[in-house]
mmCIF file of C-alpha atoms in Angstrom:
data_model
loop_
_atom_site.group_PDB
_atom_site.id
_atom_site.type_symbol
_atom_site.label_atom_id
_atom_site.label_comp_id
_atom_site.label_asym_id
_atom_site.label_seq_id
_atom_site.Cartn_x
_atom_site.Cartn_y
_atom_site.Cartn_z
ATOM 1 C CA MET N 1 -130.090 -55.867 6.445
ATOM 2 C CA GLU N 2 -131.728 -53.492 4.045
ATOM 3 C CA ARG N 3 -131.022 -53.883 0.352
ATOM 4 C CA GLN N 4 -129.168 -50.562 -0.017
ATOM 5 C CA GLN N 5 -126.918 -51.394 2.937
ATOM 6 C CA LEU N 6 -126.179 -54.782 1.367
ATOM 7 C CA VAL N 7 -125.256 -53.134 -1.944
ATOM 8 C CA LEU N 8 -122.910 -50.768 -0.079
ATOM 9 C CA THR N 9 -121.327 -53.744 1.711
ATOM 10 C CA ILE N 10 -120.714 -55.426 -1.650
ATOM 11 C CA GLU N 11 -119.295 -52.165 -3.060
ATOM 12 C CA LYS N 12 -116.885 -51.977 -0.127
ATOM 13 C CA ALA N 13 -115.829 -55.600 -0.655
ATOM 14 C CA LEU N 14 -115.237 -54.882 -4.344
ATOM 15 C CA SER N 15 -113.103 -51.826 -3.498
ATOM 16 C CA GLU N 16 -110.986 -53.970 -1.184
ATOM 17 C CA VAL N 17 -110.384 -56.825 -3.618
ATOM 18 C CA LEU N 18 -109.873 -54.603 -6.650
ATOM 19 C CA GLU N 19 -107.606 -52.307 -4.621
ATOM 20 C CA ARG N 20 -109.281 -49.244 -6.070
ATOM 21 C CA PRO N 21 -112.317 -47.222 -5.102
ATOM 22 C CA VAL N 22 -115.601 -48.294 -6.628
ATOM 23 C CA SER N 23 -118.742 -46.364 -5.860
ATOM 24 C CA GLY N 24 -121.967 -45.359 -7.470
ATOM 25 C CA LEU N 25 -122.544 -48.861 -8.777
ATOM 26 C CA THR N 26 -126.065 -49.864 -9.695
ATOM 27 C CA GLU N 27 -127.701 -53.247 -9.406
ATOM 28 C CA GLU N 28 -127.271 -53.551 -13.176
ATOM 29 C CA THR N 29 -123.473 -53.192 -12.981
ATOM 30 C CA ALA N 30 -121.930 -56.222 -14.707
ATOM 31 C CA LEU N 31 -119.338 -57.607 -12.313
ATOM 32 C CA PHE N 32 -117.105 -59.287 -14.882
ATOM 33 C CA ASP N 33 -117.609 -57.008 -17.885
ATOM 34 C CA GLU N 34 -117.613 -53.597 -16.224
ATOM 35 C CA LEU N 35 -115.397 -54.277 -13.209
ATOM 36 C CA GLN N 36 -113.226 -56.989 -14.791
ATOM 37 C CA LEU N 37 -113.373 -59.294 -11.790
ATOM 38 C CA THR N 38 -111.060 -62.272 -11.833
ATOM 39 C CA SER N 39 -111.846 -65.583 -10.157
ATOM 40 C CA LEU N 40 -109.402 -64.634 -7.395
ATOM 41 C CA ALA N 41 -111.192 -61.307 -6.893
ATOM 42 C CA VAL N 42 -114.524 -63.154 -6.677
ATOM 43 C CA LEU N 43 -113.165 -65.346 -3.877
ATOM 44 C CA GLY N 44 -111.896 -62.282 -2.028
ATOM 45 C CA MET N 45 -115.255 -60.560 -2.451
ATOM 46 C CA LEU N 46 -117.042 -63.661 -1.142
ATOM 47 C CA MET N 47 -114.839 -63.812 1.954
ATOM 48 C CA SER N 48 -115.357 -60.123 2.676
ATOM 49 C CA VAL N 49 -119.139 -60.370 2.235
ATOM 50 C CA GLU N 50 -119.237 -63.511 4.402
ATOM 51 C CA GLU N 51 -117.385 -61.745 7.196
ATOM 52 C CA ALA N 52 -119.505 -58.590 6.979
ATOM 53 C CA ASN N 53 -122.791 -60.507 7.058
ATOM 54 C CA GLY N 54 -121.983 -63.450 9.314
ATOM 55 C CA ILE N 55 -122.762 -66.000 6.626
ATOM 56 C CA SER N 56 -120.970 -68.851 4.928
ATOM 57 C CA VAL N 57 -120.983 -69.121 1.148
ATOM 58 C CA ASP N 58 -120.062 -72.322 -0.656
ATOM 59 C CA PRO N 59 -118.285 -71.131 -3.821
ATOM 60 C CA GLU N 60 -119.294 -74.345 -5.570
ATOM 61 C CA GLY N 61 -122.937 -73.523 -4.839
ATOM 62 C CA LEU N 62 -122.642 -70.302 -6.812
ATOM 63 C CA ASP N 63 -123.909 -70.194 -10.358
ATOM 64 C CA ILE N 64 -122.415 -67.822 -12.928
ATOM 65 C CA ASP N 65 -125.821 -66.104 -13.069
ATOM 66 C CA ASP N 66 -125.434 -65.239 -9.363
ATOM 67 C CA LEU N 67 -122.336 -63.231 -10.287
ATOM 68 C CA ARG N 68 -123.557 -61.638 -13.503
ATOM 69 C CA THR N 69 -124.544 -58.295 -11.941
ATOM 70 C CA LEU N 70 -124.309 -56.555 -8.604
ATOM 71 C CA GLY N 71 -128.059 -57.090 -8.206
ATOM 72 C CA SER N 72 -127.918 -60.820 -8.909
ATOM 73 C CA PHE N 73 -125.102 -61.210 -6.377
ATOM 74 C CA ALA N 74 -127.075 -59.159 -3.828
ATOM 75 C CA ASP N 75 -130.028 -61.535 -4.402
ATOM 76 C CA TYR N 76 -127.736 -64.493 -3.701
ATOM 77 C CA VAL N 77 -126.377 -62.901 -0.520
ATOM 78 C CA GLU N 78 -129.889 -62.019 0.694
ATOM 79 C CA ALA N 79 -130.917 -65.659 0.245
ATOM 80 C CA ALA N 80 -127.811 -66.811 2.152
ATOM 81 C CA ILE N 81 -128.612 -64.390 4.987
ATOM 82 C CA ARG N 82 -132.182 -65.728 5.176
ATOM 83 C CA LYS N 83 -130.906 -69.315 5.265
ATOM 84 C CA GLU N 84 -128.506 -68.430 8.072
ATOM 85 C CA GLU N 85 -131.284 -66.736 10.049
ATOM 86 C CA ILE N 86 -133.495 -69.819 9.619
ATOM 87 C CA ARG N 87 -130.641 -72.107 10.625
ATOM 88 C CA LYS N 88 -130.012 -70.087 13.767
ATOM 89 C CA GLY N 89 -133.721 -70.144 14.571
ATOM 90 C CA GLU N 90 -133.795 -73.939 14.228
ATOM 91 C CA ILE N 91 -130.795 -74.263 16.516
ATOM 92 C CA HIS N 92 -132.581 -72.207 19.181
ATOM 93 C CA LYS N 93 -135.725 -74.357 18.842
ATOM 94 C CA GLU N 94 -133.702 -77.543 19.311
ATOM 95 C CA GLU N 95 -131.968 -76.105 22.380
ATOM 96 C CA GLY N 96 -135.337 -75.262 23.932
ATOM 97 C CA THR N 97 -136.711 -78.795 23.483
ATOM 98 C CA SER N 98 -133.987 -80.664 25.340
#
């Protein structure tokens, strides 16, 4: 997934959990300060992003720095997508060796 598409996916997730339209966000947008996310909203955003990207995020594996800005969260999601792609690749390798 391209970076801009990922940012739009996160924007959509934020609109859903905040129950109001959010658009035109930049990677520097502070999630807690500017959007006033609550911990419950963060969990909802995580679930929406997981579903949209076919990944699994361990909330306990998140650091506050991962949620500081839209860009830092996008970095975290990109890393999770890469890990999932690697995991799927390893599964296919194992299936081919049996």
